[in-house]
Amino acid sequence: MGCANTKRLQVSYMRKSLLLIFFLCFFLLSLLNGWPEGFQTLTAINPFTNCSRGGRNVTILVWYWPFGRSFTLKGDMCWDRFQIPHCRLSDKRSMFPLADVVVFHSQELLLGQQKLPSDLPRPQGQRWAWMSLEAPPNETNLHQFAHLFNMTVTYRRDADVTVPYGEVQPKEDGDVEEVPQNKSSLVCWVVSNYNTQHRRSQVYKNLTETIPVKVYGRWARKPLTSRSLLHTISCCYFYLAFENSGSKDYITEKLWRNAYQGGAVPVVMGPPLDDYKAVAPPKSFIHVDEFSSVKELGNYLQQLAEDKERYREYFTWKQKWRVKLHTDWRERLCRICLQYDCLPQHKVYSDLAAWANPVST
Ligand SMILES: *[C@@H]1O[C@H](CO)[C@@H](O)[C@H](O)[C@H]1NC(C)=O
Ligand SMILES: *[C@@H]1O[C@H](CO)[C@@H](O)[C@H](O)[C@H]1NC(C)=O
Ligand SMILES: *[C@@H]1O[C@H](CO)[C@@H](O)[C@H](O)[C@H]1NC(C)=O
Ligand SMILES: *[C@@H]1O[C@H](CO)[C@@H](O)[C@H](O)[C@H]1NC(C)=O
Ligand SMILES: *[C@@H]1O[C@H](CO)[C@@H](O)[C@H](O)[C@H]1NC(C)=O
Ligand SMILES: CC(=O)N[C@H]1CO[C@H](CO)[C@@H](O)[C@@H]1O
């Protein structure tokens, strides 16, 4: 027995291809006419830029695969799968002398499992890219990598190449998704590692003093598979999309997948409100910092759930936007090509540690 009809949220394969063709036409038209109104504000990370390298192929070498999991690079991968042209991906180290960009995933360097090819002469003009999707608390000891990298590939909007966990794209067909019905829980939270010291744990605890919160995940001894996760969330009015870090722009699949695709209104905490406003549609989430106390937040959620009309307003954004998740490392690597010609002629991260872990005020 279902709460929300999650099938409705899935677009069939056929429709996907049609959408793709449509989107390409839309892109070409947009080049002629400029982006439609209301599109600009959320497109800081849109892959289509006005940089052009006149059809030259760019070669991206991934020195080792993130977390040791390799993927096939057969054919014209970036074009065939992601419609990114003139972009060659390689994981063959023999390509080093020919690579325009060599990519190093941060974790393995930090854990000493992989090394930089410091002994090889670096070809003129070659750029070394530092790639990470982790939040800064997990990125200590970056000091050893000063004066080595020319570019950053992270989820941050101010990275040279931004590779977010997800993003919204304008919807071309006015396909209207239904507001999920038959909610059985007010607020749900899924948590594996509960730490009383975390701010999110304190907010959760305080919230339970005002309203009921249903908890799932390893900590509550109610683990969910990735399939049952979305279904469970669809039964909730609100889902606590609490990030485990408050770092700049660190907005993960908790928002993009769990909340948005699960069909619950996300209550977010992590990066500041403005970081969310920059990438997520208005009235698609509720930020904890918008309230002067957790009690006030609790009261707001309670009232919203009781008022069908006002609750429904938190889904109207879905008429204009659809969510795109980014989960494929190859897509992230291909996206480097989209930015390649926008990169500064010369750039060196003289203090990568300071860039990666800016002192928050
Ligand atoms: C909601 O519940 C009602 C009654 O239990 C049922 O008839 C209806 O099909 C359900 N709707 C959805 C979308 O699951
Ligand atoms: C891209 O377009 C903007 C505004 O249209 C312009 O200011 C900028 O110089 C362009 N960049 C390049 C690399 O052409
Ligand atoms: C780019 O690569 C493709 C496929 O390998 C090749 O057919 C094409 O000639 C290359 N273009 C240039 C300008 O080198
Ligand atoms: C939780 O409530 C306690 C007691 O009312 C308060 O001191 C604390 O600041 C609250 N914590 C958060 C994160 O709201
Ligand atoms: C990349 O960084 C290296 C090491 O600091 C530097 O020598 C080189 O000039 C930089 N290349 C570019 C294209 O910025
Ligand atoms: C470099 C580093 O500290 N990496 C850690 C980041 O967090 C994951 C998961 O907690 C650990 O497995 C890594 O060792």
CSV table of C-alpha atoms and ligand atoms in Angstrom, one decimal:
chain,number,residue,atom,x,y,z
A,1,MET,CA,0.0,0.0,0.0
A,2,GLY,CA,1.5,3.3,-1.1
A,3,CYS,CA,1.5,6.8,0.2
A,4,ALA,CA,2.6,8.7,-2.9
A,5,ASN,CA,2.4,7.2,-6.3
A,6,THR,CA,6.1,7.3,-6.9
A,7,LYS,CA,5.8,5.8,-10.4
A,8,ARG,CA,4.3,9.1,-11.5
A,9,LEU,CA,7.5,10.8,-10.6
A,10,GLN,CA,9.5,8.6,-13.0
A,11,VAL,CA,9.8,9.7,-16.6
A,12,SER,CA,9.8,6.8,-19.1
A,13,TYR,CA,12.9,6.1,-21.1
A,14,MET,CA,11.2,7.2,-24.3
A,15,ARG,CA,10.2,10.4,-22.8
A,16,LYS,CA,13.7,11.0,-21.6
A,17,SER,CA,15.2,10.8,-25.1
A,18,LEU,CA,12.5,13.1,-26.4
A,19,LEU,CA,13.2,15.5,-23.6
A,20,LEU,CA,16.9,15.4,-24.5
A,21,ILE,CA,16.2,16.3,-28.1
A,22,PHE,CA,13.9,19.0,-27.0
A,23,PHE,CA,16.5,20.4,-24.6
A,24,LEU,CA,19.1,20.5,-27.2
A,25,CYS,CA,16.8,22.5,-29.5
A,26,PHE,CA,15.9,24.7,-26.6
A,27,PHE,CA,19.5,25.3,-26.0
A,28,LEU,CA,20.1,26.3,-29.6
A,29,LEU,CA,17.1,28.6,-29.6
A,30,SER,CA,18.3,30.1,-26.4
A,31,LEU,CA,21.6,31.0,-28.0
A,32,LEU,CA,19.7,33.0,-30.5
A,33,ASN,CA,17.2,34.6,-28.2
A,34,GLY,CA,18.8,34.6,-24.8
A,35,TRP,CA,17.6,32.5,-21.8
A,36,PRO,CA,13.9,32.9,-21.0
A,37,GLU,CA,13.1,35.0,-18.1
A,38,GLY,CA,13.3,33.6,-14.6
A,39,PHE,CA,16.0,31.2,-15.8
A,40,GLN,CA,19.1,33.2,-15.1
A,41,THR,CA,18.9,33.2,-11.3
A,42,LEU,CA,19.4,29.5,-10.9
A,43,THR,CA,21.8,28.8,-13.7
A,44,ALA,CA,25.1,29.6,-12.0
A,45,ILE,CA,26.1,26.0,-12.6
A,46,ASN,CA,24.5,25.4,-16.0
A,47,PRO,CA,26.9,23.6,-18.1
A,48,PHE,CA,26.3,25.6,-21.3
A,49,THR,CA,28.6,28.6,-21.3
A,50,ASN,CA,29.6,31.0,-24.1
A,51,CYS,CA,33.2,29.8,-24.1
A,52,SER,CA,34.2,28.2,-27.3
A,53,ARG,CA,37.4,26.4,-28.3
A,54,GLY,CA,36.4,26.0,-32.0
A,55,GLY,CA,36.0,22.3,-32.0
A,56,ARG,CA,39.4,21.3,-30.6
A,57,ASN,CA,39.4,18.1,-28.7
A,58,VAL,CA,40.3,18.3,-25.0
A,59,THR,CA,41.9,15.3,-23.3
A,60,ILE,CA,41.1,14.6,-19.7
A,61,LEU,CA,43.2,12.0,-17.9
A,62,VAL,CA,41.9,10.6,-14.7
A,63,TRP,CA,45.1,9.4,-12.9
A,64,TYR,CA,43.2,6.9,-10.8
A,65,TRP,CA,39.5,6.3,-10.2
A,66,PRO,CA,37.8,7.7,-7.1
A,67,PHE,CA,37.5,5.0,-4.5
A,68,GLY,CA,39.1,2.5,-6.8
A,69,ARG,CA,36.0,1.9,-8.8
A,70,SER,CA,36.6,2.1,-12.6
A,71,PHE,CA,34.2,2.7,-15.4
A,72,THR,CA,34.3,1.9,-19.1
A,73,LEU,CA,35.4,4.8,-21.3
A,74,LYS,CA,34.6,3.1,-24.6
A,75,GLY,CA,33.6,5.2,-27.6
A,76,ASP,CA,33.0,8.9,-27.4
A,77,MET,CA,31.8,8.7,-23.8
A,78,CYS,CA,31.2,12.4,-23.1
A,79,TRP,CA,29.2,12.8,-26.3
A,80,ASP,CA,27.3,9.5,-26.3
A,81,ARG,CA,26.2,9.6,-22.7
A,82,PHE,CA,26.3,13.3,-21.8
A,83,GLN,CA,26.1,15.2,-25.1
A,84,ILE,CA,29.3,17.0,-24.3
A,85,PRO,CA,31.3,17.4,-27.5
A,86,HIS,CA,35.0,17.2,-28.3
A,87,CYS,CA,36.0,15.7,-25.0
A,88,ARG,CA,38.2,12.7,-24.6
A,89,LEU,CA,38.4,10.8,-21.3
A,90,SER,CA,41.2,8.5,-20.5
A,91,ASP,CA,42.4,6.5,-17.6
A,92,LYS,CA,45.6,5.3,-19.3
A,93,ARG,CA,48.7,6.9,-17.7
A,94,SER,CA,50.6,6.6,-20.9
A,95,MET,CA,48.4,9.5,-22.1
A,96,PHE,CA,50.1,11.8,-19.6
A,97,PRO,CA,52.2,13.7,-22.1
A,98,LEU,CA,49.2,14.4,-24.2
A,99,ALA,CA,46.6,15.3,-21.5
A,100,ASP,CA,45.3,18.8,-21.3
A,101,VAL,CA,44.0,18.1,-17.8
A,102,VAL,CA,45.1,15.5,-15.3
A,103,VAL,CA,42.6,14.8,-12.5
A,104,PHE,CA,43.4,13.7,-9.0
A,105,HIS,CA,40.7,12.7,-6.6
A,106,SER,CA,41.5,14.0,-3.1
A,107,GLN,CA,40.7,11.0,-0.8
A,108,GLU,CA,43.4,8.7,-2.1
A,109,LEU,CA,46.1,11.4,-2.0
A,110,LEU,CA,45.2,12.2,1.6
A,111,LEU,CA,45.1,8.6,2.6
A,112,GLY,CA,48.5,8.0,0.9
A,113,GLN,CA,47.0,5.4,-1.4
A,114,GLN,CA,48.0,7.3,-4.5
A,115,LYS,CA,50.8,9.7,-5.4
A,116,LEU,CA,51.1,12.7,-7.7
A,117,PRO,CA,53.4,12.0,-10.7
A,118,SER,CA,55.8,14.6,-9.4
A,119,ASP,CA,58.7,12.9,-11.1
A,120,LEU,CA,57.3,13.3,-14.6
A,121,PRO,CA,58.0,16.5,-16.5
A,122,ARG,CA,54.7,18.4,-16.7
A,123,PRO,CA,53.9,19.3,-20.3
A,124,GLN,CA,53.6,23.0,-21.1
A,125,GLY,CA,50.1,24.2,-20.5
A,126,GLN,CA,48.9,21.0,-18.8
A,127,ARG,CA,46.6,21.6,-15.9
A,128,TRP,CA,46.3,19.5,-12.7
A,129,ALA,CA,42.9,19.3,-11.2
A,130,TRP,CA,42.0,18.6,-7.6
A,131,MET,CA,38.7,16.9,-7.4
A,132,SER,CA,36.6,16.3,-4.2
A,133,LEU,CA,33.0,15.9,-3.2
A,134,GLU,CA,33.7,15.7,0.5
A,135,ALA,CA,33.0,18.4,3.0
A,136,PRO,CA,36.0,20.2,4.4
A,137,PRO,CA,36.1,18.5,7.8
A,138,ASN,CA,37.1,15.4,5.9
A,139,GLU,CA,39.8,17.3,4.0
A,140,THR,CA,42.6,17.9,6.5
A,141,ASN,CA,46.3,17.9,5.7
A,142,LEU,CA,45.9,19.6,2.3
A,143,HIS,CA,48.8,21.8,3.2
A,144,GLN,CA,51.2,19.4,1.5
A,145,PHE,CA,49.5,20.1,-1.9
A,146,ALA,CA,50.3,23.9,-2.1
A,147,HIS,CA,51.5,25.2,-5.4
A,148,LEU,CA,50.6,22.1,-7.3
A,149,PHE,CA,47.1,22.4,-8.7
A,150,ASN,CA,45.8,24.7,-11.4
A,151,MET,CA,42.1,24.0,-10.9
A,152,THR,CA,39.4,22.7,-8.6
A,153,VAL,CA,36.5,20.3,-9.4
A,154,THR,CA,34.0,20.3,-6.5
A,155,TYR,CA,30.4,20.9,-5.6
A,156,ARG,CA,31.2,24.5,-4.7
A,157,ARG,CA,29.8,27.2,-7.0
A,158,ASP,CA,33.2,29.0,-6.9
A,159,ALA,CA,35.2,26.0,-8.0
A,160,ASP,CA,36.7,26.2,-11.5
A,161,VAL,CA,34.4,23.3,-12.5
A,162,THR,CA,31.3,22.9,-10.4
A,163,VAL,CA,30.0,19.4,-10.0
A,164,PRO,CA,27.0,19.5,-7.8
A,165,TYR,CA,25.2,16.5,-6.3
A,166,GLY,CA,22.1,17.7,-8.2
A,167,GLU,CA,20.5,20.7,-9.8
A,168,VAL,CA,17.2,21.9,-11.2
A,169,GLN,CA,16.7,22.4,-14.9
A,170,PRO,CA,13.8,24.2,-16.5
A,171,LYS,CA,10.9,22.0,-17.5
A,172,GLU,CA,10.0,22.2,-21.2
A,173,ASP,CA,6.7,20.4,-21.2
A,174,GLY,CA,4.3,21.8,-18.6
A,175,ASP,CA,3.9,18.3,-17.2
A,176,VAL,CA,2.3,18.7,-13.8
A,177,GLU,CA,3.2,16.3,-11.0
A,178,GLU,CA,0.6,15.7,-8.4
A,179,VAL,CA,1.1,16.7,-4.9
A,180,PRO,CA,1.7,13.5,-3.0
A,181,GLN,CA,-1.3,12.4,-1.1
A,182,ASN,CA,-2.0,10.1,1.9
A,183,LYS,CA,0.7,11.3,4.3
A,184,SER,CA,0.9,9.3,7.4
A,185,SER,CA,3.8,11.0,9.3
A,186,LEU,CA,4.4,14.6,10.0
A,187,VAL,CA,8.2,14.7,10.0
A,188,CYS,CA,10.7,12.0,9.1
A,189,TRP,CA,14.4,11.8,9.6
A,190,VAL,CA,16.8,9.1,8.3
A,191,VAL,CA,20.1,8.9,10.2
A,192,SER,CA,22.9,6.4,10.3
A,193,ASN,CA,25.4,8.1,12.6
A,194,TYR,CA,23.8,9.9,15.5
A,195,ASN,CA,26.2,12.1,17.4
A,196,THR,CA,24.7,14.1,20.3
A,197,GLN,CA,27.4,16.7,19.6
A,198,HIS,CA,26.2,17.5,16.1
A,199,ARG,CA,24.0,20.5,15.8
A,200,ARG,CA,21.5,18.5,13.7
A,201,SER,CA,21.0,16.1,16.6
A,202,GLN,CA,20.3,19.0,18.9
A,203,VAL,CA,17.8,20.4,16.5
A,204,TYR,CA,16.1,17.0,16.1
A,205,LYS,CA,15.9,16.6,19.9
A,206,ASN,CA,14.5,20.1,20.4
A,207,LEU,CA,12.0,19.5,17.6
A,208,THR,CA,10.6,16.4,19.3
A,209,GLU,CA,9.6,18.6,22.2
A,210,THR,CA,7.1,20.3,19.9
A,211,ILE,CA,6.1,17.8,17.2
A,212,PRO,CA,6.6,14.1,16.6
A,213,VAL,CA,9.5,13.1,14.4
A,214,LYS,CA,9.7,9.6,13.0
A,215,VAL,CA,13.3,8.3,12.8
A,216,TYR,CA,14.6,5.7,10.4
A,217,GLY,CA,18.1,4.4,9.5
A,218,ARG,CA,20.8,2.4,11.3
A,219,TRP,CA,20.7,4.5,14.5
A,220,ALA,CA,16.9,3.8,15.0
A,221,ARG,CA,17.5,0.2,14.0
A,222,LYS,CA,15.2,0.7,11.1
A,223,PRO,CA,17.6,0.6,8.1
A,224,LEU,CA,16.2,1.4,4.7
A,225,THR,CA,17.3,0.2,1.3
A,226,SER,CA,17.8,2.8,-1.3
A,227,ARG,CA,14.5,1.7,-2.9
A,228,SER,CA,12.4,1.8,0.2
A,229,LEU,CA,13.9,5.1,1.2
A,230,LEU,CA,12.0,7.2,-1.3
A,231,HIS,CA,8.8,5.3,-0.6
A,232,THR,CA,9.2,5.8,3.1
A,233,ILE,CA,9.8,9.5,2.6
A,234,SER,CA,6.8,9.9,0.4
A,235,CYS,CA,4.6,9.0,3.5
A,236,CYS,CA,5.9,12.1,5.3
A,237,TYR,CA,4.9,15.7,5.0
A,238,PHE,CA,8.4,16.9,5.8
A,239,TYR,CA,11.8,15.3,5.6
A,240,LEU,CA,14.7,16.5,7.6
A,241,ALA,CA,17.5,17.0,4.9
A,242,PHE,CA,20.1,17.8,7.5
A,243,GLU,CA,23.7,17.8,6.1
A,244,ASN,CA,26.5,16.5,8.3
A,245,SER,CA,28.4,19.7,7.6
A,246,GLY,CA,27.7,23.4,7.4
A,247,SER,CA,30.3,24.0,4.8
A,248,LYS,CA,29.7,26.3,1.9
A,249,ASP,CA,27.5,24.9,-0.9
A,250,TYR,CA,27.6,21.4,0.7
A,251,ILE,CA,24.1,20.3,-0.5
A,252,THR,CA,23.9,16.6,-1.2
A,253,GLU,CA,21.5,14.0,-2.4
A,254,LYS,CA,19.6,14.4,0.9
A,255,LEU,CA,17.9,17.4,-0.8
A,256,TRP,CA,18.1,16.5,-4.5
A,257,ARG,CA,17.1,12.9,-4.3
A,258,ASN,CA,15.6,12.0,-0.9
A,259,ALA,CA,13.4,15.0,-0.4
A,260,TYR,CA,12.6,16.2,-3.9
A,261,GLN,CA,12.1,12.8,-5.5
A,262,GLY,CA,10.6,11.3,-2.4
A,263,GLY,CA,7.9,14.0,-2.5
A,264,ALA,CA,8.2,15.4,1.0
A,265,VAL,CA,9.0,19.0,1.7
A,266,PRO,CA,12.6,19.3,2.8
A,267,VAL,CA,13.5,21.0,6.0
A,268,VAL,CA,17.1,21.8,5.4
A,269,MET,CA,20.1,22.5,7.6
A,270,GLY,CA,23.8,22.7,6.7
A,271,PRO,CA,25.1,25.5,4.5
A,272,PRO,CA,23.6,29.0,5.0
A,273,LEU,CA,20.2,29.9,3.6
A,274,ASP,CA,21.7,31.9,0.8
A,275,ASP,CA,23.6,28.8,-0.6
A,276,TYR,CA,20.3,27.0,-0.9
A,277,LYS,CA,18.5,30.0,-2.4
A,278,ALA,CA,21.2,30.1,-5.1
A,279,VAL,CA,20.5,26.6,-6.4
A,280,ALA,CA,17.1,25.5,-5.2
A,281,PRO,CA,13.8,27.0,-6.4
A,282,PRO,CA,11.9,29.4,-4.1
A,283,LYS,CA,9.3,27.7,-1.9
A,284,SER,CA,10.8,24.3,-2.4
A,285,PHE,CA,12.4,23.9,1.0
A,286,ILE,CA,12.3,25.3,4.6
A,287,HIS,CA,15.6,26.3,6.2
A,288,VAL,CA,16.0,25.9,9.9
A,289,ASP,CA,17.7,29.3,10.1
A,290,GLU,CA,14.5,31.0,8.9
A,291,PHE,CA,13.1,30.6,12.4
A,292,SER,CA,14.3,32.2,15.6
A,293,SER,CA,13.8,28.9,17.5
A,294,VAL,CA,13.3,25.3,16.9
A,295,LYS,CA,10.0,25.5,18.7
A,296,GLU,CA,8.8,28.1,16.2
A,297,LEU,CA,9.9,25.8,13.3
A,298,GLY,CA,7.9,23.0,14.8
A,299,ASN,CA,4.8,25.1,15.1
A,300,TYR,CA,5.2,26.2,11.5
A,301,LEU,CA,5.4,22.7,10.2
A,302,GLN,CA,2.4,21.6,12.2
A,303,GLN,CA,0.3,24.4,10.8
A,304,LEU,CA,1.5,23.9,7.3
A,305,ALA,CA,0.5,20.2,7.4
A,306,GLU,CA,-3.0,21.1,8.5
A,307,ASP,CA,-3.5,23.6,5.7
A,308,LYS,CA,-3.7,21.7,2.4
A,309,GLU,CA,-3.6,24.8,0.3
A,310,ARG,CA,-0.5,26.3,1.9
A,311,TYR,CA,1.2,22.9,1.9
A,312,ARG,CA,0.5,22.5,-1.8
A,313,GLU,CA,2.4,25.7,-2.5
A,314,TYR,CA,5.6,23.9,-1.7
A,315,PHE,CA,5.1,21.8,-4.8
A,316,THR,CA,4.2,24.4,-7.4
A,317,TRP,CA,7.9,24.8,-8.3
A,318,LYS,CA,7.7,21.3,-9.9
A,319,GLN,CA,5.6,22.8,-12.7
A,320,LYS,CA,8.6,24.8,-13.9
A,321,TRP,CA,11.6,22.8,-12.8
A,322,ARG,CA,12.8,19.2,-12.8
A,323,VAL,CA,15.6,17.7,-10.7
A,324,LYS,CA,18.7,16.3,-12.3
A,325,LEU,CA,20.9,14.1,-10.1
A,326,HIS,CA,24.6,13.8,-10.8
A,327,THR,CA,26.0,10.5,-9.7
A,328,ASP,CA,28.4,9.4,-12.5
A,329,TRP,CA,32.1,10.3,-12.1
A,330,ARG,CA,32.5,10.2,-15.9
A,331,GLU,CA,29.9,13.0,-16.2
A,332,ARG,CA,31.9,15.1,-13.7
A,333,LEU,CA,35.0,14.5,-15.7
A,334,CYS,CA,33.3,15.4,-19.0
A,335,ARG,CA,32.1,18.6,-17.4
A,336,ILE,CA,35.6,19.8,-17.2
A,337,CYS,CA,35.6,20.2,-21.0
A,338,LEU,CA,32.6,22.5,-20.8
A,339,GLN,CA,34.6,24.9,-18.7
A,340,TYR,CA,38.0,24.3,-20.3
A,341,ASP,CA,38.0,27.5,-22.4
A,342,CYS,CA,36.7,29.6,-19.6
A,343,LEU,CA,39.7,28.7,-17.4
A,344,PRO,CA,42.2,31.4,-16.8
A,345,GLN,CA,45.4,31.2,-18.9
A,346,HIS,CA,47.5,30.7,-15.7
A,347,LYS,CA,46.3,29.8,-12.3
A,348,VAL,CA,48.0,28.0,-9.3
A,349,TYR,CA,46.4,27.2,-6.0
A,350,SER,CA,49.2,28.4,-3.8
A,351,ASP,CA,47.2,27.5,-0.7
A,352,LEU,CA,44.8,24.7,-1.5
A,353,ALA,CA,44.1,24.0,2.2
A,354,ALA,CA,42.9,27.6,2.7
A,355,TRP,CA,40.7,27.4,-0.4
A,356,ALA,CA,39.2,24.1,0.5
A,357,ASN,CA,38.6,24.9,4.1
A,358,PRO,CA,37.9,28.6,4.4
A,359,VAL,CA,37.6,29.9,7.9
A,360,SER,CA,33.9,30.5,8.5
A,361,THR,CA,32.9,33.6,10.3
B,1,LIG,C1,-5.0,7.4,-0.9
B,1,LIG,O1,-5.8,6.7,0.0
B,1,LIG,C2,-7.1,6.4,-0.5
B,1,LIG,C3,-8.0,5.7,0.5
B,1,LIG,O2,-7.2,4.9,1.3
B,1,LIG,C4,-7.0,5.6,-1.8
B,1,LIG,O3,-8.3,5.4,-2.4
B,1,LIG,C5,-6.1,6.4,-2.8
B,1,LIG,O4,-5.9,5.6,-4.0
B,1,LIG,C6,-4.8,6.7,-2.2
B,1,LIG,N1,-4.0,7.6,-3.1
B,1,LIG,C7,-2.8,7.4,-3.4
B,1,LIG,C8,-2.2,8.4,-4.4
B,1,LIG,O5,-2.1,6.5,-3.0
B,2,LIG,C1,30.4,35.6,-22.1
B,2,LIG,O1,29.3,36.5,-22.2
B,2,LIG,C2,29.4,37.5,-21.3
B,2,LIG,C3,28.1,38.4,-21.4
B,2,LIG,O2,27.4,38.1,-22.5
B,2,LIG,C4,30.6,38.4,-21.6
B,2,LIG,O3,30.7,39.4,-20.6
B,2,LIG,C5,31.9,37.5,-21.5
B,2,LIG,O4,33.0,38.2,-21.8
B,2,LIG,C6,31.7,36.3,-22.4
B,2,LIG,N1,32.9,35.4,-22.1
B,2,LIG,C7,33.6,34.9,-23.1
B,2,LIG,C8,34.7,34.0,-22.7
B,2,LIG,O5,33.3,35.1,-24.3
B,3,LIG,C1,38.5,14.8,-32.3
B,3,LIG,O1,38.3,13.5,-32.0
B,3,LIG,C2,37.5,12.8,-33.0
B,3,LIG,C3,37.3,11.4,-32.5
B,3,LIG,O2,38.5,10.8,-32.0
B,3,LIG,C4,38.2,12.8,-34.3
B,3,LIG,O3,37.4,12.2,-35.3
B,3,LIG,C5,38.4,14.3,-34.7
B,3,LIG,O4,39.1,14.4,-35.9
B,3,LIG,C6,39.1,15.1,-33.6
B,3,LIG,N1,39.1,16.5,-34.0
B,3,LIG,C7,40.2,17.3,-34.0
B,3,LIG,C8,39.9,18.7,-34.3
B,3,LIG,O5,41.3,16.8,-33.7
B,4,LIG,C1,17.7,23.3,22.1
B,4,LIG,O1,17.0,23.6,23.3
B,4,LIG,C2,17.8,24.0,24.4
B,4,LIG,C3,17.0,24.2,25.6
B,4,LIG,O2,15.8,24.9,25.3
B,4,LIG,C4,18.6,25.3,24.0
B,4,LIG,O3,19.4,25.7,25.0
B,4,LIG,C5,19.4,25.0,22.8
B,4,LIG,O4,20.1,26.2,22.3
B,4,LIG,C6,18.5,24.4,21.6
B,4,LIG,N1,19.4,24.0,20.6
B,4,LIG,C7,19.2,24.2,19.3
B,4,LIG,C8,20.2,23.7,18.3
B,4,LIG,O5,18.2,24.8,18.9
B,5,LIG,C1,49.9,24.8,-13.2
B,5,LIG,O1,50.6,24.8,-12.0
B,5,LIG,C2,52.0,24.6,-12.2
B,5,LIG,C3,52.6,24.4,-10.8
B,5,LIG,O2,52.5,25.5,-10.0
B,5,LIG,C4,52.6,25.8,-12.9
B,5,LIG,O3,54.0,25.7,-13.1
B,5,LIG,C5,51.9,25.9,-14.2
B,5,LIG,O4,52.4,27.1,-14.9
B,5,LIG,C6,50.4,26.0,-14.1
B,5,LIG,N1,49.8,25.9,-15.4
B,5,LIG,C7,48.7,26.7,-15.7
B,5,LIG,C8,48.2,26.4,-17.1
B,5,LIG,O5,48.2,27.5,-15.0
B,6,LIG,C1,41.1,11.7,4.4
B,6,LIG,C2,40.0,11.3,5.3
B,6,LIG,O1,40.0,11.6,6.5
B,6,LIG,N1,39.0,10.5,4.8
B,6,LIG,C3,37.9,10.0,5.5
B,6,LIG,C4,36.6,10.7,5.2
B,6,LIG,O2,35.5,10.1,5.7
B,6,LIG,C5,35.3,8.8,5.4
B,6,LIG,C6,34.0,8.3,6.0
B,6,LIG,O3,33.9,8.7,7.3
B,6,LIG,C7,36.5,8.0,5.8
B,6,LIG,O4,36.4,6.6,5.4
B,6,LIG,C8,37.8,8.5,5.2
B,6,LIG,O5,38.9,7.8,5.7
